[in-house]
Amino acid sequence: MCKDELKEVLSPTIIQERIQALGRQITLDYAGRSLVLVGVLKGAFIFLADLCRAIDLPIQVDFVRMASYGSKQESSGRISFTKDIELDIKGKDVLVVEDIIDTGHTIKYLKEVLTLHQPASVRICCLIDKHERREVAIQADYVGFEVKHGFLVGYGLDFAEDYRCLPGVFHLNPGHRPKAFQPSDR
Ligand code: IMP
Ligand code: MG
């Protein structure tokens, strides 16, 4: 990894402060209830780990894994499940925890599938909302940060499986980015 390929966008401190605020808000909104957090693997694993400890409610955790970008790192709008939920969410309040909402295809599909299990509610919490690239009508209920441009890595986010364990979020500079994010930062 050469240093000039990464530019910090969200510092570890900023991320942690925002997550504490999200946790307080979620705790208030679901007061007196319990929650099932459904993390979207792999990108949300670090965010979920921090978020679940910022929420002061009884919590159960499950994960799904979806393939939307495949190996080409481009959003095709074609989604497949490679790991389904394992908990019974019927009648439960479900909060989906996602790293980034980009075109929105992944989260829209996931919400539709989870709804088939007849939960009491399904809401969405994402660390980063790239709403300018949205292709389908879907809005997160809780948003950590809005970021307009570029391809992001770190804090769980990867490019070709690299960079996930960086403590902050970084722009991956042009030249190092996947094709869909070159050259104009759509
Ligand atoms: P969507 O279906 O286009 O909303 O795709 C969302 C998924 O694409 C996210 O869960 C990420 O896994 C991935 N993704 C989108 N933008 C980025 C990025 O900037 N960095 C890393 N992954 C991204
Ligand atoms: Mg993801």
JSON list of C-alpha atoms and ligand atoms in Angstrom, two decimals:
[
{"chain": "A", "resi": 1, "resn": "MET", "atom": "CA", "xyz": [0.00, 0.00, 0.00]},
{"chain": "A", "resi": 2, "resn": "CYS", "atom": "CA", "xyz": [1.44, 3.40, -0.92]},
{"chain": "A", "resi": 3, "resn": "LYS", "atom": "CA", "xyz": [0.42, 6.37, 1.17]},
{"chain": "A", "resi": 4, "resn": "ASP", "atom": "CA", "xyz": [-0.92, 8.59, -1.63]},
{"chain": "A", "resi": 5, "resn": "GLU", "atom": "CA", "xyz": [-3.70, 6.15, -2.49]},
{"chain": "A", "resi": 6, "resn": "LEU", "atom": "CA", "xyz": [-5.63, 6.99, 0.68]},
{"chain": "A", "resi": 7, "resn": "LYS", "atom": "CA", "xyz": [-7.09, 10.26, 1.95]},
{"chain": "A", "resi": 8, "resn": "GLU", "atom": "CA", "xyz": [-8.86, 10.32, 5.31]},
{"chain": "A", "resi": 9, "resn": "VAL", "atom": "CA", "xyz": [-12.53, 11.28, 5.16]},
{"chain": "A", "resi": 10, "resn": "LEU", "atom": "CA", "xyz": [-13.76, 10.19, 8.60]},
{"chain": "A", "resi": 11, "resn": "SER", "atom": "CA", "xyz": [-11.38, 9.97, 11.53]},
{"chain": "A", "resi": 12, "resn": "PRO", "atom": "CA", "xyz": [-11.76, 7.23, 14.14]},
{"chain": "A", "resi": 13, "resn": "THR", "atom": "CA", "xyz": [-12.79, 9.87, 16.69]},
{"chain": "A", "resi": 14, "resn": "ILE", "atom": "CA", "xyz": [-15.50, 11.36, 14.46]},
{"chain": "A", "resi": 15, "resn": "ILE", "atom": "CA", "xyz": [-16.85, 7.89, 13.70]},
{"chain": "A", "resi": 16, "resn": "GLN", "atom": "CA", "xyz": [-17.00, 6.92, 17.37]},
{"chain": "A", "resi": 17, "resn": "GLU", "atom": "CA", "xyz": [-18.71, 10.17, 18.38]},
{"chain": "A", "resi": 18, "resn": "ARG", "atom": "CA", "xyz": [-21.34, 9.72, 15.68]},
{"chain": "A", "resi": 19, "resn": "ILE", "atom": "CA", "xyz": [-21.95, 6.11, 16.66]},
{"chain": "A", "resi": 20, "resn": "GLN", "atom": "CA", "xyz": [-22.51, 7.11, 20.29]},
{"chain": "A", "resi": 21, "resn": "ALA", "atom": "CA", "xyz": [-25.10, 9.66, 19.09]},
{"chain": "A", "resi": 22, "resn": "LEU", "atom": "CA", "xyz": [-26.80, 7.07, 16.87]},
{"chain": "A", "resi": 23, "resn": "GLY", "atom": "CA", "xyz": [-26.85, 4.64, 19.79]},
{"chain": "A", "resi": 24, "resn": "ARG", "atom": "CA", "xyz": [-28.50, 7.21, 22.05]},
{"chain": "A", "resi": 25, "resn": "GLN", "atom": "CA", "xyz": [-31.13, 8.00, 19.40]},
{"chain": "A", "resi": 26, "resn": "ILE", "atom": "CA", "xyz": [-31.89, 4.34, 18.74]},
{"chain": "A", "resi": 27, "resn": "THR", "atom": "CA", "xyz": [-32.11, 3.66, 22.49]},
{"chain": "A", "resi": 28, "resn": "LEU", "atom": "CA", "xyz": [-34.69, 6.44, 22.83]},
{"chain": "A", "resi": 29, "resn": "ASP", "atom": "CA", "xyz": [-36.68, 5.44, 19.75]},
{"chain": "A", "resi": 30, "resn": "TYR", "atom": "CA", "xyz": [-37.02, 1.80, 20.84]},
{"chain": "A", "resi": 31, "resn": "ALA", "atom": "CA", "xyz": [-37.34, 2.47, 24.58]},
{"chain": "A", "resi": 32, "resn": "GLY", "atom": "CA", "xyz": [-38.96, -0.43, 26.41]},
{"chain": "A", "resi": 33, "resn": "ARG", "atom": "CA", "xyz": [-38.48, -2.78, 23.46]},
{"chain": "A", "resi": 34, "resn": "SER", "atom": "CA", "xyz": [-35.79, -5.13, 22.29]},
{"chain": "A", "resi": 35, "resn": "LEU", "atom": "CA", "xyz": [-34.04, -5.17, 18.93]},
{"chain": "A", "resi": 36, "resn": "VAL", "atom": "CA", "xyz": [-32.64, -7.62, 16.43]},
{"chain": "A", "resi": 37, "resn": "LEU", "atom": "CA", "xyz": [-29.67, -6.10, 14.64]},
{"chain": "A", "resi": 38, "resn": "VAL", "atom": "CA", "xyz": [-29.11, -7.66, 11.23]},
{"chain": "A", "resi": 39, "resn": "GLY", "atom": "CA", "xyz": [-25.64, -6.81, 9.96]},
{"chain": "A", "resi": 40, "resn": "VAL", "atom": "CA", "xyz": [-24.80, -6.99, 6.27]},
{"chain": "A", "resi": 41, "resn": "LEU", "atom": "CA", "xyz": [-21.55, -8.88, 5.86]},
{"chain": "A", "resi": 42, "resn": "LYS", "atom": "CA", "xyz": [-18.81, -8.25, 5.41]},
{"chain": "A", "resi": 43, "resn": "GLY", "atom": "CA", "xyz": [-18.66, -4.47, 5.32]},
{"chain": "A", "resi": 44, "resn": "ALA", "atom": "CA", "xyz": [-20.81, -3.77, 8.39]},
{"chain": "A", "resi": 45, "resn": "PHE", "atom": "CA", "xyz": [-19.02, -6.03, 10.84]},
{"chain": "A", "resi": 46, "resn": "ILE", "atom": "CA", "xyz": [-17.02, -3.31, 12.57]},
{"chain": "A", "resi": 47, "resn": "PHE", "atom": "CA", "xyz": [-19.84, -0.77, 12.51]},
{"chain": "A", "resi": 48, "resn": "LEU", "atom": "CA", "xyz": [-22.24, -3.31, 14.03]},
{"chain": "A", "resi": 49, "resn": "ALA", "atom": "CA", "xyz": [-19.74, -4.24, 16.72]},
{"chain": "A", "resi": 50, "resn": "ASP", "atom": "CA", "xyz": [-19.44, -0.61, 17.82]},
{"chain": "A", "resi": 51, "resn": "LEU", "atom": "CA", "xyz": [-23.10, 0.29, 17.34]},
{"chain": "A", "resi": 52, "resn": "CYS", "atom": "CA", "xyz": [-24.49, -2.62, 19.37]},
{"chain": "A", "resi": 53, "resn": "ARG", "atom": "CA", "xyz": [-22.39, -1.49, 22.33]},
{"chain": "A", "resi": 54, "resn": "ALA", "atom": "CA", "xyz": [-23.72, 2.07, 22.00]},
{"chain": "A", "resi": 55, "resn": "ILE", "atom": "CA", "xyz": [-27.37, 0.97, 22.28]},
{"chain": "A", "resi": 56, "resn": "ASP", "atom": "CA", "xyz": [-28.77, 0.46, 25.77]},
{"chain": "A", "resi": 57, "resn": "LEU", "atom": "CA", "xyz": [-31.45, -2.13, 24.97]},
{"chain": "A", "resi": 58, "resn": "PRO", "atom": "CA", "xyz": [-31.74, -5.92, 24.94]},
{"chain": "A", "resi": 59, "resn": "ILE", "atom": "CA", "xyz": [-30.22, -6.86, 21.57]},
{"chain": "A", "resi": 60, "resn": "GLN", "atom": "CA", "xyz": [-29.90, -9.98, 19.48]},
{"chain": "A", "resi": 61, "resn": "VAL", "atom": "CA", "xyz": [-27.51, -10.07, 16.53]},
{"chain": "A", "resi": 62, "resn": "ASP", "atom": "CA", "xyz": [-27.73, -11.83, 13.21]},
{"chain": "A", "resi": 63, "resn": "PHE", "atom": "CA", "xyz": [-26.02, -11.41, 9.85]},
{"chain": "A", "resi": 64, "resn": "VAL", "atom": "CA", "xyz": [-26.80, -11.74, 6.18]},
{"chain": "A", "resi": 65, "resn": "ARG", "atom": "CA", "xyz": [-24.44, -11.74, 3.30]},
{"chain": "A", "resi": 66, "resn": "MET", "atom": "CA", "xyz": [-25.47, -10.42, -0.09]},
{"chain": "A", "resi": 67, "resn": "ALA", "atom": "CA", "xyz": [-23.59, -10.29, -3.33]},
{"chain": "A", "resi": 68, "resn": "SER", "atom": "CA", "xyz": [-24.31, -7.16, -5.30]},
{"chain": "A", "resi": 69, "resn": "TYR", "atom": "CA", "xyz": [-20.92, -6.03, -6.54]},
{"chain": "A", "resi": 70, "resn": "GLY", "atom": "CA", "xyz": [-19.33, -9.39, -7.27]},
{"chain": "A", "resi": 71, "resn": "SER", "atom": "CA", "xyz": [-15.71, -9.46, -8.24]},
{"chain": "A", "resi": 72, "resn": "LYS", "atom": "CA", "xyz": [-15.98, -6.52, -10.63]},
{"chain": "A", "resi": 73, "resn": "GLN", "atom": "CA", "xyz": [-16.93, -4.15, -7.82]},
{"chain": "A", "resi": 74, "resn": "GLU", "atom": "CA", "xyz": [-19.75, -2.72, -9.87]},
{"chain": "A", "resi": 75, "resn": "SER", "atom": "CA", "xyz": [-23.34, -2.51, -8.82]},
{"chain": "A", "resi": 76, "resn": "SER", "atom": "CA", "xyz": [-25.33, -4.47, -11.35]},
{"chain": "A", "resi": 77, "resn": "GLY", "atom": "CA", "xyz": [-28.65, -4.25, -9.55]},
{"chain": "A", "resi": 78, "resn": "ARG", "atom": "CA", "xyz": [-28.61, -8.06, -9.46]},
{"chain": "A", "resi": 79, "resn": "ILE", "atom": "CA", "xyz": [-28.60, -9.26, -5.88]},
{"chain": "A", "resi": 80, "resn": "SER", "atom": "CA", "xyz": [-28.17, -12.70, -4.42]},
{"chain": "A", "resi": 81, "resn": "PHE", "atom": "CA", "xyz": [-28.17, -13.96, -0.83]},
{"chain": "A", "resi": 82, "resn": "THR", "atom": "CA", "xyz": [-25.11, -15.97, 0.09]},
{"chain": "A", "resi": 83, "resn": "LYS", "atom": "CA", "xyz": [-26.08, -16.16, 3.78]},
{"chain": "A", "resi": 84, "resn": "ASP", "atom": "CA", "xyz": [-29.62, -15.82, 5.10]},
{"chain": "A", "resi": 85, "resn": "ILE", "atom": "CA", "xyz": [-30.74, -14.84, 8.61]},
{"chain": "A", "resi": 86, "resn": "GLU", "atom": "CA", "xyz": [-30.78, -17.57, 11.23]},
{"chain": "A", "resi": 87, "resn": "LEU", "atom": "CA", "xyz": [-32.91, -15.98, 13.97]},
{"chain": "A", "resi": 88, "resn": "ASP", "atom": "CA", "xyz": [-36.70, -16.05, 13.88]},
{"chain": "A", "resi": 89, "resn": "ILE", "atom": "CA", "xyz": [-37.60, -12.38, 13.41]},
{"chain": "A", "resi": 90, "resn": "LYS", "atom": "CA", "xyz": [-41.38, -12.80, 13.28]},
{"chain": "A", "resi": 91, "resn": "GLY", "atom": "CA", "xyz": [-42.95, -10.15, 15.50]},
{"chain": "A", "resi": 92, "resn": "LYS", "atom": "CA", "xyz": [-39.55, -8.61, 16.33]},
{"chain": "A", "resi": 93, "resn": "ASP", "atom": "CA", "xyz": [-38.22, -5.11, 15.76]},
{"chain": "A", "resi": 94, "resn": "VAL", "atom": "CA", "xyz": [-35.42, -5.43, 13.23]},
{"chain": "A", "resi": 95, "resn": "LEU", "atom": "CA", "xyz": [-32.73, -2.87, 12.55]},
{"chain": "A", "resi": 96, "resn": "VAL", "atom": "CA", "xyz": [-30.61, -3.58, 9.50]},
{"chain": "A", "resi": 97, "resn": "VAL", "atom": "CA", "xyz": [-27.03, -2.40, 9.94]},
{"chain": "A", "resi": 98, "resn": "GLU", "atom": "CA", "xyz": [-25.32, -1.62, 6.65]},
{"chain": "A", "resi": 99, "resn": "ASP", "atom": "CA", "xyz": [-21.99, -0.03, 5.82]},
{"chain": "A", "resi": 100, "resn": "ILE", "atom": "CA", "xyz": [-22.90, 2.04, 2.76]},
{"chain": "A", "resi": 101, "resn": "ILE", "atom": "CA", "xyz": [-26.07, 2.64, 0.81]},
{"chain": "A", "resi": 102, "resn": "ASP", "atom": "CA", "xyz": [-25.03, 3.51, -2.71]},
{"chain": "A", "resi": 103, "resn": "THR", "atom": "CA", "xyz": [-27.46, 2.75, -5.55]},
{"chain": "A", "resi": 104, "resn": "GLY", "atom": "CA", "xyz": [-29.84, 1.33, -2.92]},
{"chain": "A", "resi": 105, "resn": "HIS", "atom": "CA", "xyz": [-30.49, -1.96, -4.72]},
{"chain": "A", "resi": 106, "resn": "THR", "atom": "CA", "xyz": [-28.95, -4.14, -2.00]},
{"chain": "A", "resi": 107, "resn": "ILE", "atom": "CA", "xyz": [-30.80, -2.62, 0.94]},
{"chain": "A", "resi": 108, "resn": "LYS", "atom": "CA", "xyz": [-34.12, -2.40, -0.91]},
{"chain": "A", "resi": 109, "resn": "TYR", "atom": "CA", "xyz": [-33.96, -6.09, -1.77]},
{"chain": "A", "resi": 110, "resn": "LEU", "atom": "CA", "xyz": [-32.92, -7.02, 1.78]},
{"chain": "A", "resi": 111, "resn": "LYS", "atom": "CA", "xyz": [-35.75, -5.02, 3.31]},
{"chain": "A", "resi": 112, "resn": "GLU", "atom": "CA", "xyz": [-38.26, -6.71, 1.02]},
{"chain": "A", "resi": 113, "resn": "VAL", "atom": "CA", "xyz": [-36.97, -10.18, 1.92]},
{"chain": "A", "resi": 114, "resn": "LEU", "atom": "CA", "xyz": [-36.90, -9.46, 5.67]},
{"chain": "A", "resi": 115, "resn": "THR", "atom": "CA", "xyz": [-40.46, -8.13, 5.51]},
{"chain": "A", "resi": 116, "resn": "LEU", "atom": "CA", "xyz": [-41.60, -11.54, 4.25]},
{"chain": "A", "resi": 117, "resn": "HIS", "atom": "CA", "xyz": [-40.65, -12.92, 7.69]},
{"chain": "A", "resi": 118, "resn": "GLN", "atom": "CA", "xyz": [-43.35, -10.68, 9.25]},
{"chain": "A", "resi": 119, "resn": "PRO", "atom": "CA", "xyz": [-41.23, -8.73, 11.73]},
{"chain": "A", "resi": 120, "resn": "ALA", "atom": "CA", "xyz": [-42.96, -6.06, 13.84]},
{"chain": "A", "resi": 121, "resn": "SER", "atom": "CA", "xyz": [-40.82, -3.45, 12.07]},
{"chain": "A", "resi": 122, "resn": "VAL", "atom": "CA", "xyz": [-37.80, -3.16, 9.80]},
{"chain": "A", "resi": 123, "resn": "ARG", "atom": "CA", "xyz": [-35.65, -0.05, 9.84]},
{"chain": "A", "resi": 124, "resn": "ILE", "atom": "CA", "xyz": [-32.29, 0.67, 8.31]},
{"chain": "A", "resi": 125, "resn": "CYS", "atom": "CA", "xyz": [-29.18, 2.14, 9.89]},
{"chain": "A", "resi": 126, "resn": "CYS", "atom": "CA", "xyz": [-26.23, 2.86, 7.62]},
{"chain": "A", "resi": 127, "resn": "LEU", "atom": "CA", "xyz": [-22.85, 4.27, 8.44]},
{"chain": "A", "resi": 128, "resn": "ILE", "atom": "CA", "xyz": [-22.58, 6.12, 5.14]},
{"chain": "A", "resi": 129, "resn": "ASP", "atom": "CA", "xyz": [-25.27, 7.31, 2.76]},
{"chain": "A", "resi": 130, "resn": "LYS", "atom": "CA", "xyz": [-24.20, 8.08, -0.80]},
{"chain": "A", "resi": 131, "resn": "HIS", "atom": "CA", "xyz": [-27.65, 9.34, -1.72]},
{"chain": "A", "resi": 132, "resn": "GLU", "atom": "CA", "xyz": [-26.51, 11.14, -4.86]},
{"chain": "A", "resi": 133, "resn": "ARG", "atom": "CA", "xyz": [-25.95, 7.80, -6.55]},
{"chain": "A", "resi": 134, "resn": "ARG", "atom": "CA", "xyz": [-29.32, 6.36, -5.53]},
{"chain": "A", "resi": 135, "resn": "GLU", "atom": "CA", "xyz": [-31.14, 4.45, -8.29]},
{"chain": "A", "resi": 136, "resn": "VAL", "atom": "CA", "xyz": [-34.11, 3.15, -6.31]},
{"chain": "A", "resi": 137, "resn": "ALA", "atom": "CA", "xyz": [-36.37, 4.88, -3.81]},
{"chain": "A", "resi": 138, "resn": "ILE", "atom": "CA", "xyz": [-35.09, 3.82, -0.42]},
{"chain": "A", "resi": 139, "resn": "GLN", "atom": "CA", "xyz": [-34.09, 5.89, 2.57]},
{"chain": "A", "resi": 140, "resn": "ALA", "atom": "CA", "xyz": [-32.20, 4.85, 5.68]},
{"chain": "A", "resi": 141, "resn": "ASP", "atom": "CA", "xyz": [-33.86, 5.64, 9.00]},
{"chain": "A", "resi": 142, "resn": "TYR", "atom": "CA", "xyz": [-30.52, 6.28, 10.72]},
{"chain": "A", "resi": 143, "resn": "VAL", "atom": "CA", "xyz": [-27.54, 7.67, 8.83]},
{"chain": "A", "resi": 144, "resn": "GLY", "atom": "CA", "xyz": [-24.07, 8.08, 10.26]},
{"chain": "A", "resi": 145, "resn": "PHE", "atom": "CA", "xyz": [-22.60, 10.27, 7.52]},
{"chain": "A", "resi": 146, "resn": "GLU", "atom": "CA", "xyz": [-23.45, 11.50, 4.05]},
{"chain": "A", "resi": 147, "resn": "VAL", "atom": "CA", "xyz": [-20.60, 11.32, 1.58]},
{"chain": "A", "resi": 148, "resn": "LYS", "atom": "CA", "xyz": [-21.00, 12.55, -1.98]},
{"chain": "A", "resi": 149, "resn": "HIS", "atom": "CA", "xyz": [-18.09, 11.37, -4.04]},
{"chain": "A", "resi": 150, "resn": "GLY", "atom": "CA", "xyz": [-15.57, 8.67, -4.44]},
{"chain": "A", "resi": 151, "resn": "PHE", "atom": "CA", "xyz": [-14.92, 5.14, -3.37]},
{"chain": "A", "resi": 152, "resn": "LEU", "atom": "CA", "xyz": [-14.42, 4.61, 0.36]},
{"chain": "A", "resi": 153, "resn": "VAL", "atom": "CA", "xyz": [-12.39, 2.06, 2.28]},
{"chain": "A", "resi": 154, "resn": "GLY", "atom": "CA", "xyz": [-11.61, 1.34, 5.92]},
{"chain": "A", "resi": 155, "resn": "TYR", "atom": "CA", "xyz": [-13.68, 0.71, 9.06]},
{"chain": "A", "resi": 156, "resn": "GLY", "atom": "CA", "xyz": [-15.04, -2.49, 7.49]},
{"chain": "A", "resi": 157, "resn": "LEU", "atom": "CA", "xyz": [-15.20, -1.21, 3.90]},
{"chain": "A", "resi": 158, "resn": "ASP", "atom": "CA", "xyz": [-13.01, -2.91, 1.38]},
{"chain": "A", "resi": 159, "resn": "PHE", "atom": "CA", "xyz": [-11.72, -2.75, -2.12]},
{"chain": "A", "resi": 160, "resn": "ALA", "atom": "CA", "xyz": [-11.02, -6.29, -3.32]},
{"chain": "A", "resi": 161, "resn": "GLU", "atom": "CA", "xyz": [-10.95, -7.38, 0.36]},
{"chain": "A", "resi": 162, "resn": "ASP", "atom": "CA", "xyz": [-8.19, -4.96, 1.34]},
{"chain": "A", "resi": 163, "resn": "TYR", "atom": "CA", "xyz": [-8.30, -2.02, 3.79]},
{"chain": "A", "resi": 164, "resn": "ARG", "atom": "CA", "xyz": [-11.17, -3.31, 6.00]},
{"chain": "A", "resi": 165, "resn": "CYS", "atom": "CA", "xyz": [-9.22, -2.99, 9.24]},
{"chain": "A", "resi": 166, "resn": "LEU", "atom": "CA", "xyz": [-8.19, 0.64, 8.96]},
{"chain": "A", "resi": 167, "resn": "PRO", "atom": "CA", "xyz": [-9.69, 2.48, 11.97]},
{"chain": "A", "resi": 168, "resn": "GLY", "atom": "CA", "xyz": [-10.95, 5.43, 9.89]},
{"chain": "A", "resi": 169, "resn": "VAL", "atom": "CA", "xyz": [-12.70, 5.83, 6.52]},
{"chain": "A", "resi": 170, "resn": "PHE", "atom": "CA", "xyz": [-10.60, 6.90, 3.53]},
{"chain": "A", "resi": 171, "resn": "HIS", "atom": "CA", "xyz": [-11.12, 7.91, -0.06]},
{"chain": "A", "resi": 172, "resn": "LEU", "atom": "CA", "xyz": [-9.33, 5.52, -2.34]},
{"chain": "A", "resi": 173, "resn": "ASN", "atom": "CA", "xyz": [-7.70, 7.83, -4.83]},
{"chain": "A", "resi": 174, "resn": "PRO", "atom": "CA", "xyz": [-8.33, 7.66, -8.60]},
{"chain": "A", "resi": 175, "resn": "GLY", "atom": "CA", "xyz": [-6.08, 5.15, -10.23]},
{"chain": "A", "resi": 176, "resn": "HIS", "atom": "CA", "xyz": [-6.60, 2.71, -7.39]},
{"chain": "A", "resi": 177, "resn": "ARG", "atom": "CA", "xyz": [-10.40, 2.64, -7.61]},
{"chain": "A", "resi": 178, "resn": "PRO", "atom": "CA", "xyz": [-12.85, 0.13, -9.04]},
{"chain": "A", "resi": 179, "resn": "LYS", "atom": "CA", "xyz": [-14.07, 0.93, -12.53]},
{"chain": "A", "resi": 180, "resn": "ALA", "atom": "CA", "xyz": [-17.54, 2.11, -11.51]},
{"chain": "A", "resi": 181, "resn": "PHE", "atom": "CA", "xyz": [-15.96, 4.95, -9.52]},
{"chain": "A", "resi": 182, "resn": "GLN", "atom": "CA", "xyz": [-13.64, 6.27, -12.23]},
{"chain": "A", "resi": 183, "resn": "PRO", "atom": "CA", "xyz": [-12.89, 8.83, -13.36]},
{"chain": "A", "resi": 184, "resn": "SER", "atom": "CA", "xyz": [-15.61, 11.33, -12.48]},
{"chain": "A", "resi": 185, "resn": "ASP", "atom": "CA", "xyz": [-16.77, 10.25, -9.01]},
{"chain": "A", "resi": 186, "resn": "ARG", "atom": "CA", "xyz": [-20.33, 9.80, -10.13]},
{"chain": "B", "resi": 1, "resn": "IMP", "atom": "P1", "xyz": [-25.83, -0.66, -3.50]},
{"chain": "B", "resi": 1, "resn": "IMP", "atom": "O1", "xyz": [-26.68, -1.87, -3.82]},
{"chain": "B", "resi": 1, "resn": "IMP", "atom": "O2", "xyz": [-25.32, 0.01, -4.73]},
{"chain": "B", "resi": 1, "resn": "IMP", "atom": "O3", "xyz": [-26.49, 0.31, -2.55]},
{"chain": "B", "resi": 1, "resn": "IMP", "atom": "O4", "xyz": [-24.54, -1.28, -2.88]},
{"chain": "B", "resi": 1, "resn": "IMP", "atom": "C1", "xyz": [-24.21, -1.12, -1.59]},
{"chain": "B", "resi": 1, "resn": "IMP", "atom": "C2", "xyz": [-23.00, -1.97, -1.30]},
{"chain": "B", "resi": 1, "resn": "IMP", "atom": "O5", "xyz": [-21.95, -1.68, -2.22]},
{"chain": "B", "resi": 1, "resn": "IMP", "atom": "C3", "xyz": [-22.45, -1.62, 0.06]},
{"chain": "B", "resi": 1, "resn": "IMP", "atom": "O6", "xyz": [-22.99, -2.46, 1.02]},
{"chain": "B", "resi": 1, "resn": "IMP", "atom": "C4", "xyz": [-20.98, -1.84, -0.12]},
{"chain": "B", "resi": 1, "resn": "IMP", "atom": "O7", "xyz": [-20.68, -3.18, 0.18]},
{"chain": "B", "resi": 1, "resn": "IMP", "atom": "C5", "xyz": [-20.72, -1.59, -1.56]},
{"chain": "B", "resi": 1, "resn": "IMP", "atom": "N1", "xyz": [-20.17, -0.23, -1.75]},
{"chain": "B", "resi": 1, "resn": "IMP", "atom": "C6", "xyz": [-20.76, 0.84, -2.28]},
{"chain": "B", "resi": 1, "resn": "IMP", "atom": "N2", "xyz": [-19.97, 1.92, -2.27]},
{"chain": "B", "resi": 1, "resn": "IMP", "atom": "C7", "xyz": [-18.82, 1.50, -1.69]},
{"chain": "B", "resi": 1, "resn": "IMP", "atom": "C8", "xyz": [-17.60, 2.18, -1.36]},
{"chain": "B", "resi": 1, "resn": "IMP", "atom": "O8", "xyz": [-17.40, 3.38, -1.58]},
{"chain": "B", "resi": 1, "resn": "IMP", "atom": "N3", "xyz": [-16.65, 1.43, -0.75]},
{"chain": "B", "resi": 1, "resn": "IMP", "atom": "C9", "xyz": [-16.84, 0.11, -0.46]},
{"chain": "B", "resi": 1, "resn": "IMP", "atom": "N4", "xyz": [-17.95, -0.55, -0.74]},
{"chain": "B", "resi": 1, "resn": "IMP", "atom": "C10", "xyz": [-18.94, 0.14, -1.36]},
{"chain": "B", "resi": 2, "resn": "MG", "atom": "MG", "xyz": [-22.06, -3.93, 2.02]}
]
